[in-house]
PDB file of C-alpha atoms (C1' of nucleotides) in Angstrom:
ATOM      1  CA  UNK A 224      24.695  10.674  -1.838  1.00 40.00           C
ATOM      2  CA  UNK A 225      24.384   9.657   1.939  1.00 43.00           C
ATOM      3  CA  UNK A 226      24.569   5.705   0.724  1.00 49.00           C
ATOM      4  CA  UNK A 227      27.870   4.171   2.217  1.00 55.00           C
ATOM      5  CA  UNK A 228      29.630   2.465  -0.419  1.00 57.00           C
ATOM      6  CA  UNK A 229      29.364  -1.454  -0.765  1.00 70.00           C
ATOM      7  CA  UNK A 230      26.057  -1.922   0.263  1.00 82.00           C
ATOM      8  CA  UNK A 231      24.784  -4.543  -1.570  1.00 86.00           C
ATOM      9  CA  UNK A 232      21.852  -3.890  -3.863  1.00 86.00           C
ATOM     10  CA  UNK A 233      19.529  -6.057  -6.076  1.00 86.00           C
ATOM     11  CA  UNK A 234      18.074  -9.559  -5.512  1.00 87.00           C
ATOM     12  CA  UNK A 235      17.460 -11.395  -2.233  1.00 91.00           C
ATOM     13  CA  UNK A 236      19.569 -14.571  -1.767  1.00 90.00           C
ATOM     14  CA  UNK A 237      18.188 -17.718   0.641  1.00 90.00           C
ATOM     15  CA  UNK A 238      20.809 -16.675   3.236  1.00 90.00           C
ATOM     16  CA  UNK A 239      20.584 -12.907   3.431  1.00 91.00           C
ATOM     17  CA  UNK A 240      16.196 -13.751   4.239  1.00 91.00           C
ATOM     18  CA  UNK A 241      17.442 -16.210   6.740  1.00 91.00           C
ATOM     19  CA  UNK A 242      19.710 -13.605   8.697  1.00 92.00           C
ATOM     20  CA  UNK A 243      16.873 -11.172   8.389  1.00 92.00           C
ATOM     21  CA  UNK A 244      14.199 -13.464   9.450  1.00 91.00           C
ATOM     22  CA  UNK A 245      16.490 -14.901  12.658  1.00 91.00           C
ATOM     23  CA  UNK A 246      16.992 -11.067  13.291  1.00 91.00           C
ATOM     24  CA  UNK A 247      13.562  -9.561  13.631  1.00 90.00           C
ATOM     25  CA  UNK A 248      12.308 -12.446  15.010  1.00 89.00           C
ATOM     26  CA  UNK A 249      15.440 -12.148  17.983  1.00 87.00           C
ATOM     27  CA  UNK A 250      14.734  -8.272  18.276  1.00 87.00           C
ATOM     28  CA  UNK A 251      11.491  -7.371  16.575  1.00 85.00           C
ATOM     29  CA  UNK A 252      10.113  -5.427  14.020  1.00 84.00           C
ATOM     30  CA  UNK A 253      11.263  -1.603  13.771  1.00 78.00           C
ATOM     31  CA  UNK A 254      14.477   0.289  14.567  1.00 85.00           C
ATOM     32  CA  UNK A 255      15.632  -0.329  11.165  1.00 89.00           C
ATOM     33  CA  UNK A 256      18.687   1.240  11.602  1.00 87.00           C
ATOM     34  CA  UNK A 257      20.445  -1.640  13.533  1.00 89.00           C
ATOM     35  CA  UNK A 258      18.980  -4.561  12.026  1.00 91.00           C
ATOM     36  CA  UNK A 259      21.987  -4.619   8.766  1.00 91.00           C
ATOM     37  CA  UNK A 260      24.486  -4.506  11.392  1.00 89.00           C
ATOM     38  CA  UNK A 261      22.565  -6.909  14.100  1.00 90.00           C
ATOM     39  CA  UNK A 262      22.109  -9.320  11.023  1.00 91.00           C
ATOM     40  CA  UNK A 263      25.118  -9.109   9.914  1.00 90.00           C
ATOM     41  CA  UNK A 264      23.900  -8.167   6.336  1.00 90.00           C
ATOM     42  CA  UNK A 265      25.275  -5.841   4.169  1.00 89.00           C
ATOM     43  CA  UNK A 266      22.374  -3.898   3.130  1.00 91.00           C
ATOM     44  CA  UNK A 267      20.681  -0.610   3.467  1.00 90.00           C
ATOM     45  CA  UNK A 268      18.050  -0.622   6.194  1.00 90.00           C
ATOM     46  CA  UNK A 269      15.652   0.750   3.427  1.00 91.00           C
ATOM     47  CA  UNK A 270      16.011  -2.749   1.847  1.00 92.00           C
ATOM     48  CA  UNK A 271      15.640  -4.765   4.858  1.00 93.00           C
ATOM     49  CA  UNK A 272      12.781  -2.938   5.934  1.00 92.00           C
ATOM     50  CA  UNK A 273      11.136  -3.335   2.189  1.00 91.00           C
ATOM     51  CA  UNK A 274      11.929  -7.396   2.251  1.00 92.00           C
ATOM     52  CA  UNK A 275      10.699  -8.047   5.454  1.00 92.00           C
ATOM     53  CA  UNK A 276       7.143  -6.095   4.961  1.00 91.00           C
ATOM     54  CA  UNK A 277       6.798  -6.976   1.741  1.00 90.00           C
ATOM     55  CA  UNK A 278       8.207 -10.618   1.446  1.00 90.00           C
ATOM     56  CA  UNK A 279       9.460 -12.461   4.958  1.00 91.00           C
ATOM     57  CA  UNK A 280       6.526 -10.863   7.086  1.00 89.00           C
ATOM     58  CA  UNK A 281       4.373 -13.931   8.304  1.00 86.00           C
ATOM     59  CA  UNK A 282       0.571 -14.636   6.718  1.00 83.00           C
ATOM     60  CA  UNK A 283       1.542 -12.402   3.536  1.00 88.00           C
ATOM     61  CA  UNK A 284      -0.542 -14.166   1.046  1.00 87.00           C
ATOM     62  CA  UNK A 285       1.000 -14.774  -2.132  1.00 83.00           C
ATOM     63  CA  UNK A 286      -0.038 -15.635  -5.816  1.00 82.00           C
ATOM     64  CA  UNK A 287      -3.560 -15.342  -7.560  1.00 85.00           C
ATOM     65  CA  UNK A 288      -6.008 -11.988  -6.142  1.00 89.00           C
ATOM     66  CA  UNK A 289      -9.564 -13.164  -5.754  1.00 88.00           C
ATOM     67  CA  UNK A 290     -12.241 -11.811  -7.463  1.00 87.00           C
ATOM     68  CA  UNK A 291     -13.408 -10.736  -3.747  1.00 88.00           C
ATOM     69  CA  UNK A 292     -10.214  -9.124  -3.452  1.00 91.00           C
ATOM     70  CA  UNK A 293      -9.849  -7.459  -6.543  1.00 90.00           C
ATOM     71  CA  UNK A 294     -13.537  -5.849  -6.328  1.00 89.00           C
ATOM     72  CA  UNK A 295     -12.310  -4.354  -2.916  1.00 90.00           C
ATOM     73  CA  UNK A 296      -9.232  -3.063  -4.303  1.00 91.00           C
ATOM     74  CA  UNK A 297     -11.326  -1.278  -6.867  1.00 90.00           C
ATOM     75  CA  UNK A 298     -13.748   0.167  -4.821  1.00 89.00           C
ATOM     76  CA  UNK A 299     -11.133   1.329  -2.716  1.00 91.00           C
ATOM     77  CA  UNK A 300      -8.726   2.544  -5.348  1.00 90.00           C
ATOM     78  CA  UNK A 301     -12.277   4.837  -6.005  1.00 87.00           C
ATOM     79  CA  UNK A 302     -12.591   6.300  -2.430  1.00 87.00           C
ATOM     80  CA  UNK A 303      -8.879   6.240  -1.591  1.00 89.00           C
ATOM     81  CA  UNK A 304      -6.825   6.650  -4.951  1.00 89.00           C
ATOM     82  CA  UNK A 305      -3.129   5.467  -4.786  1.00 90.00           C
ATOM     83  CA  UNK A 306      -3.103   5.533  -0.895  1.00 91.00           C
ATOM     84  CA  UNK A 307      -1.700   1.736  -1.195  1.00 93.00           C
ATOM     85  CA  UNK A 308      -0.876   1.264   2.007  1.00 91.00           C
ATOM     86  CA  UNK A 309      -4.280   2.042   3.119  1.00 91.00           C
ATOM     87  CA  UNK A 310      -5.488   0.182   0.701  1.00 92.00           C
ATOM     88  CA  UNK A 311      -3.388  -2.845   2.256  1.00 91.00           C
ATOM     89  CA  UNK A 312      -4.769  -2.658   5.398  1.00 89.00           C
ATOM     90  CA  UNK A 313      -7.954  -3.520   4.519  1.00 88.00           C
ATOM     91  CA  UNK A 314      -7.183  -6.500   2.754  1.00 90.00           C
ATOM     92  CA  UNK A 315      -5.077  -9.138   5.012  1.00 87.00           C
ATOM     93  CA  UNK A 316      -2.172 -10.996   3.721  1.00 89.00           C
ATOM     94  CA  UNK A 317      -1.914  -8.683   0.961  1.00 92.00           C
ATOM     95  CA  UNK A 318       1.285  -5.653   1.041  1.00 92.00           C
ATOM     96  CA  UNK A 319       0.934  -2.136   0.119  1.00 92.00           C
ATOM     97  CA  UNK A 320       3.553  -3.141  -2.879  1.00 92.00           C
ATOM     98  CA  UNK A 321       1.666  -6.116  -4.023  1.00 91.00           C
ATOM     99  CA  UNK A 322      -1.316  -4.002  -4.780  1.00 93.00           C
ATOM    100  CA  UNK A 323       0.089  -1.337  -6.374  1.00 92.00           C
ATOM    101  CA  UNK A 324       1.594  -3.873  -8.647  1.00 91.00           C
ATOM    102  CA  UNK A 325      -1.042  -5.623  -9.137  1.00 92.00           C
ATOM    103  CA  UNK A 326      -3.321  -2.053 -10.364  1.00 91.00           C
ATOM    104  CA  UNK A 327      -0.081  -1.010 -12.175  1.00 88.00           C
ATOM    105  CA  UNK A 328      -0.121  -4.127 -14.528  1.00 86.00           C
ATOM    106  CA  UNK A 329      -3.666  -5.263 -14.802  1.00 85.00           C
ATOM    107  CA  UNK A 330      -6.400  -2.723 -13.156  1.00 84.00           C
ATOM    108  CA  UNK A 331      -5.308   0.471 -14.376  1.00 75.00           C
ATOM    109  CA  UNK A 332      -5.561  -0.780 -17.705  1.00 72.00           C
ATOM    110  CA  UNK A 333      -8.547  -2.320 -17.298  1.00 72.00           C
ATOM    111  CA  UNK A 334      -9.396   0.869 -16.042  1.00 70.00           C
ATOM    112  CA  UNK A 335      -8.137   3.320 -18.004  1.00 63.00           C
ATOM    113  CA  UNK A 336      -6.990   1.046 -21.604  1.00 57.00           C
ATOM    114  CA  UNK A 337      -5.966   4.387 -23.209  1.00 53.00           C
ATOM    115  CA  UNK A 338      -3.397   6.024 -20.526  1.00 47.00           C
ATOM    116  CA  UNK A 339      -0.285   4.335 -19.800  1.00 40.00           C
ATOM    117  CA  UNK A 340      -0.047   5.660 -16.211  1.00 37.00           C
ATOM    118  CA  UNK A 341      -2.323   7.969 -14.190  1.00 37.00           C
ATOM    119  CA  UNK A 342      -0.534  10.894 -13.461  1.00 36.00           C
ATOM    120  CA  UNK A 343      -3.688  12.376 -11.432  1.00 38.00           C
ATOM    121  CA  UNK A 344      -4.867   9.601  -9.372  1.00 40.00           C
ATOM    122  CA  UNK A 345      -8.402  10.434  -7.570  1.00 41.00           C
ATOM    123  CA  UNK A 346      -7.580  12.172  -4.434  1.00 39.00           C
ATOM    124  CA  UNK A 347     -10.535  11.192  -1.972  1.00 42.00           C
ATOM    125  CA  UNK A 348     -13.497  13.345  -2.353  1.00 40.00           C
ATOM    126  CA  UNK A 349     -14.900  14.672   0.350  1.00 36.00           C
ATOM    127  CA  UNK A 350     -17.568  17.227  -0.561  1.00 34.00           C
ATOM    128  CA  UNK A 351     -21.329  17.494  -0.829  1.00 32.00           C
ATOM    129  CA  UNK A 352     -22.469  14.405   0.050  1.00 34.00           C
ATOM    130  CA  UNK A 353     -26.147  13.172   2.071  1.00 34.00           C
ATOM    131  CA  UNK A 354     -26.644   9.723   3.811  1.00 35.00           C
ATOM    132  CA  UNK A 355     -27.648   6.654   3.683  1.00 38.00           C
ATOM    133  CA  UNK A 356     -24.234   5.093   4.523  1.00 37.00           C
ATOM    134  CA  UNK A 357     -25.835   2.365   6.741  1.00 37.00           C
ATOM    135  CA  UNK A 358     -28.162   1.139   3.903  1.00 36.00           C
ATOM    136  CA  UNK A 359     -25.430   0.820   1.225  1.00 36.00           C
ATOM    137  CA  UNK A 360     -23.460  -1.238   2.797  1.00 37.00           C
ATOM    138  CA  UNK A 361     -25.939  -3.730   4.440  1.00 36.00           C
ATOM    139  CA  UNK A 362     -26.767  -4.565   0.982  1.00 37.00           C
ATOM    140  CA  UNK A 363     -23.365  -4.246  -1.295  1.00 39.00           C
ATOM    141  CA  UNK A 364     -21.986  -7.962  -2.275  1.00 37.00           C
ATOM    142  CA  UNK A 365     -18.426  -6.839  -1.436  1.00 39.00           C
ATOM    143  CA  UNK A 366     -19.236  -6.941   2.507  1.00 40.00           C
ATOM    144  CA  UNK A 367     -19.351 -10.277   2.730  1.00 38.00           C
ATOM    145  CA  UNK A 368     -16.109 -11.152   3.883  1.00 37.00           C
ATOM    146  CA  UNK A 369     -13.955 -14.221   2.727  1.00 36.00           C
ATOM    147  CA  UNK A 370     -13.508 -17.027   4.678  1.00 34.00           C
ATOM    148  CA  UNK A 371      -9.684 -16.603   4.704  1.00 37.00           C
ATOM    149  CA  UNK A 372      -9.599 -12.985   5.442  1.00 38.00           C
ATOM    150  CA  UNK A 373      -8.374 -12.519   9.124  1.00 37.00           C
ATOM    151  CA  UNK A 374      -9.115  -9.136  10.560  1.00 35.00           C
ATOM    152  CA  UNK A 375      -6.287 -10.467  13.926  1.00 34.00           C
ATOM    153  CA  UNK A 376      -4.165  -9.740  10.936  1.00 34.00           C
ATOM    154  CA  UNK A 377      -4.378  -6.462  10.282  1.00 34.00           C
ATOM    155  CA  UNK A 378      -3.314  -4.080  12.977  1.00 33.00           C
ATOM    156  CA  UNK A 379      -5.560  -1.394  11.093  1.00 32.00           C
ATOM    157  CA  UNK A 380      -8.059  -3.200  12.474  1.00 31.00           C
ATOM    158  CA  UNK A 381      -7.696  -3.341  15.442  1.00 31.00           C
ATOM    159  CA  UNK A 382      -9.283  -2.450  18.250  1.00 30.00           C
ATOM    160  CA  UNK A 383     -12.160  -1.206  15.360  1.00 31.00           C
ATOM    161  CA  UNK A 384     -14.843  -4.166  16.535  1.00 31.00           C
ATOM    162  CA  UNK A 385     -14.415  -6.059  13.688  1.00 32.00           C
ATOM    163  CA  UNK A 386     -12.929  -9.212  15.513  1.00 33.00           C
ATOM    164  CA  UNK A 387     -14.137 -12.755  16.319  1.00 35.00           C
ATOM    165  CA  UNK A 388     -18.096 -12.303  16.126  1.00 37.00           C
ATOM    166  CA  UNK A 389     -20.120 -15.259  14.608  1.00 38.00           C
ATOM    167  CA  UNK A 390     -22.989 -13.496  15.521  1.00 48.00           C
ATOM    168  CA  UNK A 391     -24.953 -12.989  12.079  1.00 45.00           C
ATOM    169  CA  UNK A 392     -27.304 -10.580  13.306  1.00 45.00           C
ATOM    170  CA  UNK A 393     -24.008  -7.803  13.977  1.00 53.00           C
ATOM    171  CA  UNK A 394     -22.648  -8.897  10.836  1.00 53.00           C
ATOM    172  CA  UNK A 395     -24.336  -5.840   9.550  1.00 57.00           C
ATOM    173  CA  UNK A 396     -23.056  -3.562  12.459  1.00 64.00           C
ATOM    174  CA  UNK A 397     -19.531  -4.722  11.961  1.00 65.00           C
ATOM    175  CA  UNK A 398     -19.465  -4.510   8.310  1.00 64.00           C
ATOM    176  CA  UNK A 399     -21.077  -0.691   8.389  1.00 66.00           C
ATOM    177  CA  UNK A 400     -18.443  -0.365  11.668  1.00 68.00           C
ATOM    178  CA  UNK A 401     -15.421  -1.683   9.163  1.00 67.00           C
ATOM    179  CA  UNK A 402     -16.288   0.233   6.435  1.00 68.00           C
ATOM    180  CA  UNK A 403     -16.989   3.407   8.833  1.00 68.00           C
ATOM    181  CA  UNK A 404     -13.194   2.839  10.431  1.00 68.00           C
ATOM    182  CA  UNK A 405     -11.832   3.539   6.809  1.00 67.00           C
ATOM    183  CA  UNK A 406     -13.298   6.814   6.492  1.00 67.00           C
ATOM    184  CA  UNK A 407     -12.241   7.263   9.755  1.00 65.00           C
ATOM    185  CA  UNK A 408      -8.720   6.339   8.838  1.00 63.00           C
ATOM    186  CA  UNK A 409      -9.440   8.542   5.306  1.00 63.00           C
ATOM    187  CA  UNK A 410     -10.246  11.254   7.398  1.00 62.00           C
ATOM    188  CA  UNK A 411      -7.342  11.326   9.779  1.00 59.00           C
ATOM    189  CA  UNK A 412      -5.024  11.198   6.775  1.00 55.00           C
ATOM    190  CA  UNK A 413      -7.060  13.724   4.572  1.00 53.00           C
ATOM    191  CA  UNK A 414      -6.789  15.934   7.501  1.00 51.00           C
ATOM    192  CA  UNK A 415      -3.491  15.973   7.498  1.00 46.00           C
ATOM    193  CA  UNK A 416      -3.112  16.452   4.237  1.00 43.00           C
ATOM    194  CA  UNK A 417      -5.750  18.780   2.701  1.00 41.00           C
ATOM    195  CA  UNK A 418      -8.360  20.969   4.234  1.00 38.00           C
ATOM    196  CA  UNK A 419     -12.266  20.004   3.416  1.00 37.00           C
ATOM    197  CA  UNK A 420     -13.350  22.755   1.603  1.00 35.00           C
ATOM    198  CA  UNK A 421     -17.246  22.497   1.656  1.00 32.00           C
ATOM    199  CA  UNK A 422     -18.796  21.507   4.878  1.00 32.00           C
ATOM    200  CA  UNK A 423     -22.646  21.368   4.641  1.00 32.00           C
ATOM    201  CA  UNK A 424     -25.270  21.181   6.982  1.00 32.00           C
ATOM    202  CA  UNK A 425     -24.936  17.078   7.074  1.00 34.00           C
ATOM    203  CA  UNK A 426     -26.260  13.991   8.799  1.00 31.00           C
ATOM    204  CA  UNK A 427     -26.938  14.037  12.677  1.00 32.00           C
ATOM    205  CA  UNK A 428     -25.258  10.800  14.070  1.00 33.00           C
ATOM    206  CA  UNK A 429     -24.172   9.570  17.435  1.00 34.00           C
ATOM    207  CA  UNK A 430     -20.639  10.297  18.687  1.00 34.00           C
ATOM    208  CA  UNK A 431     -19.729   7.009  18.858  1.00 36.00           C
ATOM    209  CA  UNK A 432     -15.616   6.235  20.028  1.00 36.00           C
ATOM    210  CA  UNK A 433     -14.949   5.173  16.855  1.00 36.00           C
ATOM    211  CA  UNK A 434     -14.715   8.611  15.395  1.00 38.00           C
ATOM    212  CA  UNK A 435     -13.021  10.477  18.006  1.00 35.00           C
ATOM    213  CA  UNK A 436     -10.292  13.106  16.939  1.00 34.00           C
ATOM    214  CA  UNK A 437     -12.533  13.964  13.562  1.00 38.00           C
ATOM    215  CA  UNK A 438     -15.354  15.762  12.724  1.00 37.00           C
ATOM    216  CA  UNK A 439     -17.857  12.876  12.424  1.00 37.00           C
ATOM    217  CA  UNK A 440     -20.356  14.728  10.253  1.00 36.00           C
ATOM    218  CA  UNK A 441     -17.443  15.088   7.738  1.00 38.00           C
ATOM    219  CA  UNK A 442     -16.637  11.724   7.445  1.00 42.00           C
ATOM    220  CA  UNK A 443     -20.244  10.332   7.371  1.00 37.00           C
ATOM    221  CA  UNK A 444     -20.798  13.001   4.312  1.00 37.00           C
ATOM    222  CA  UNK A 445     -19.158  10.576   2.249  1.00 47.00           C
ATOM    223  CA  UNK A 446     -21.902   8.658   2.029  1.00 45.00           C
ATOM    224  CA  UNK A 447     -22.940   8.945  -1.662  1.00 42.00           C
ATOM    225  CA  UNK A 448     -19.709   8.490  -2.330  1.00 43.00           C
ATOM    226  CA  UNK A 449     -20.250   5.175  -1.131  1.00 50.00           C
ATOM    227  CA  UNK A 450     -23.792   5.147  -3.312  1.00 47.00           C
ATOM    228  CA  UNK A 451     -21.458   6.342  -6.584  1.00 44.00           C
ATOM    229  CA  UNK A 452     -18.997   3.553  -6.165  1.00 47.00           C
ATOM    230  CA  UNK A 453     -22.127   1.102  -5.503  1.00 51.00           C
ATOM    231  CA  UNK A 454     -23.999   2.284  -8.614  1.00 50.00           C
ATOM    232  CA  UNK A 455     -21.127   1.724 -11.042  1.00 47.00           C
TER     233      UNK A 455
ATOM    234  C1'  DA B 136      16.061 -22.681 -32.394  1.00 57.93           C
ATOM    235  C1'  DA B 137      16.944 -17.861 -32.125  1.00 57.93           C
ATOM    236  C1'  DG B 138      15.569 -13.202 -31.765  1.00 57.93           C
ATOM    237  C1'  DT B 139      12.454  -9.734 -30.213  1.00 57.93           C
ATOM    238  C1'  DG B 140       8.947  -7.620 -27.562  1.00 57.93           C
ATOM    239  C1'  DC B 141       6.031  -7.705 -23.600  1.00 57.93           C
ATOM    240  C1'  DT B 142       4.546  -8.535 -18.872  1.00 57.93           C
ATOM    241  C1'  DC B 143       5.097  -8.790 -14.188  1.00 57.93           C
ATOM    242  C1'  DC B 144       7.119  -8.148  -9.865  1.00 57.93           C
ATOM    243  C1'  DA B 145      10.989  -7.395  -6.607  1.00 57.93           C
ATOM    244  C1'  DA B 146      13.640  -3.814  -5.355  1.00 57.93           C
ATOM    245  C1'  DC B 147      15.371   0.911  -5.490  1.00 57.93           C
ATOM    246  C1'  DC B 148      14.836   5.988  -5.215  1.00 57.93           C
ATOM    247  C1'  DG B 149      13.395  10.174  -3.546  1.00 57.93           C
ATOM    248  C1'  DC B 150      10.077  12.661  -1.076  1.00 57.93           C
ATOM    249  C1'  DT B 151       7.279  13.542   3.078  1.00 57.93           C
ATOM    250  C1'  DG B 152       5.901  13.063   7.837  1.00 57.93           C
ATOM    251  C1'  DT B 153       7.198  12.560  12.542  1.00 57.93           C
ATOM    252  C1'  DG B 154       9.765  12.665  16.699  1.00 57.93           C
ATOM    253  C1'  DC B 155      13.582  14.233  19.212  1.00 57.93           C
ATOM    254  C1'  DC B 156      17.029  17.513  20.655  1.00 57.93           C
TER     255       DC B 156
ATOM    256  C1'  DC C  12      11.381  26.975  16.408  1.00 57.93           C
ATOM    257  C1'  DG C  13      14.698  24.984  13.401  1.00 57.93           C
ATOM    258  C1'  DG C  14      17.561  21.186  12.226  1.00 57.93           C
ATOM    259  C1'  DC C  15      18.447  16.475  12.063  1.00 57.93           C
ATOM    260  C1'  DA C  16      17.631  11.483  11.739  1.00 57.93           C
ATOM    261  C1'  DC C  17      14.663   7.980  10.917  1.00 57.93           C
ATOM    262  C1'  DA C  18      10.450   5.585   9.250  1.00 57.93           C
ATOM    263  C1'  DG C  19       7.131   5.109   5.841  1.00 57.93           C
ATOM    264  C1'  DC C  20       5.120   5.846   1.479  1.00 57.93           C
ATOM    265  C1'  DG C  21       4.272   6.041  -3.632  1.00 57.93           C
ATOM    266  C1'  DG C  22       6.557   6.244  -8.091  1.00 57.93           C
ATOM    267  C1'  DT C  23       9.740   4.165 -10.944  1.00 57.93           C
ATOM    268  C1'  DT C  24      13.099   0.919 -12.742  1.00 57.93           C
ATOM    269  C1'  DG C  25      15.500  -3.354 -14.060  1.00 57.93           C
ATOM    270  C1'  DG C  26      15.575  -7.869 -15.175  1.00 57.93           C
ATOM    271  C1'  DA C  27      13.718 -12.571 -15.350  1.00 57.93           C
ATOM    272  C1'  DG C  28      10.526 -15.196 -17.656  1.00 57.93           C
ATOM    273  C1'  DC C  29       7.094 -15.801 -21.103  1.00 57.93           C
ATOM    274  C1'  DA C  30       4.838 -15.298 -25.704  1.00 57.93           C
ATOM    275  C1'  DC C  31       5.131 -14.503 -30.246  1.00 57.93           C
ATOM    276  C1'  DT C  32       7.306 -14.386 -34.786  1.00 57.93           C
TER     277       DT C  32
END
DNA sequence: AAGTGCTCCAACCGCTGTGCC
DNA sequence: CGGCACAGCGGTTGGAGCACT
């Protein structure tokens, strides 16, 4: 269609990465459009964009998943479905693309042994819920974060209070505050995308900045959702 | 050793969202 | 407000490498 002829397609070689890396890091990430040309490479800016995010980007951690990591990406598979990129952001080092590989050829078997694919992946479900967020996930293994995990690294995270605090005693407050952020994020998205049907009379909590631009009593229904994914 | 089937992952494709004019 | 261009996303594909016969 719109593709202009010759662009090269397939594999990566040592010296196209090299042109790409020297690029971005000359004129930084984004504006897509110019990097081919500005790096002299003769590919679609698609592809560029795709090998730098998902291959020369710095810290992308390659190889094994941890069993930390791959209990996240289950739980959040659960609350978020195939929302990969999301799912990315929450786990540093690790690309939208590498995840969704990863489910494709070992989790959603493990999963689901009988289908081959999952044609209806769990939309996030945001109805009829009661709290007891805080409680949950004070006491769920999975927030006890890895020693290599580095929130600096994930822009999602930023700004969201879930930086440099050795402090064991808001360990609790910046797990809950982590974990809040992605319903947060969940919510923004879901917004966008579909309508909350059923909104109940739901939990009173403080208007904290965290949750501006969404209707916090929305988001903090999802707390048995939370309780569901813990009691599986 | 050769052939076949399977698995995994890098990369492509097409759709959607967003911003600008 | 509609059209366009671009960025970003998830689904899908192709092929390299491995396992099995």
């Amino acid at each position: 269609m719109g593709r202009p002829p010759n662009v090269r397609k397939g594999s990566w070689t040592e010296e196209e990465d090299t042109l790409l890396r020297k690029c971005i890091e000359k004129y930084g990430e984004g504006k897509w459009r110019h990097i081919p040309a500005r790096a002299g490479l003769n590919r679609c800016r698609k592809s560029c964009r795709l090998r730098w995010l998902n291959y020369l980007r710095p810290n992308i951690k390659r190889g094994e998943f941890g069993v930390d990591e791959v209990d996240l990406i289950l739980r959040l598979h659960k609350l978020l479905g195939n929302r990969w990129s999301l799912i990315a952001g929450r786990i540093p080092g690790r690309t939208s693309n590498d995840i969704k590989n990863y489910w494709n050829s070992h989790l959603s078997k493990k999963m689901n042994p009988e289908a081959t694919s999952t044609p209806d992946s769990p939309k996030p479900n945001l109805c009829e819920f009661s709290p007891n967020f805080d409680q949950w996930t004070t006491t769920s293994p999975i927030f006890t974060p890895t020693a290599d995990q580095n929130p600096q690294e994930d822009e999602r995270c930023s700004g969201s209070g879930r930086d440099q605090n050795p402090n064991k005693e808001e360990e609790d407050d910046e797990e809950t505050s982590f974990w809040k952020n992605i319903l947060v994020e969940v919510g923004e998205e879901t917004e966008k995308s579909f309508r909350v049907e059923a909104i109940d009379e739901r939990v009173e909590v403080e208007q904290d900045d965290l949750l501006s631009g969404f209707q916090l009593e929305e988001l903090l229904s999802d707390m048995d959702l939370w309780r569901l994914l813990e009691n599986d």
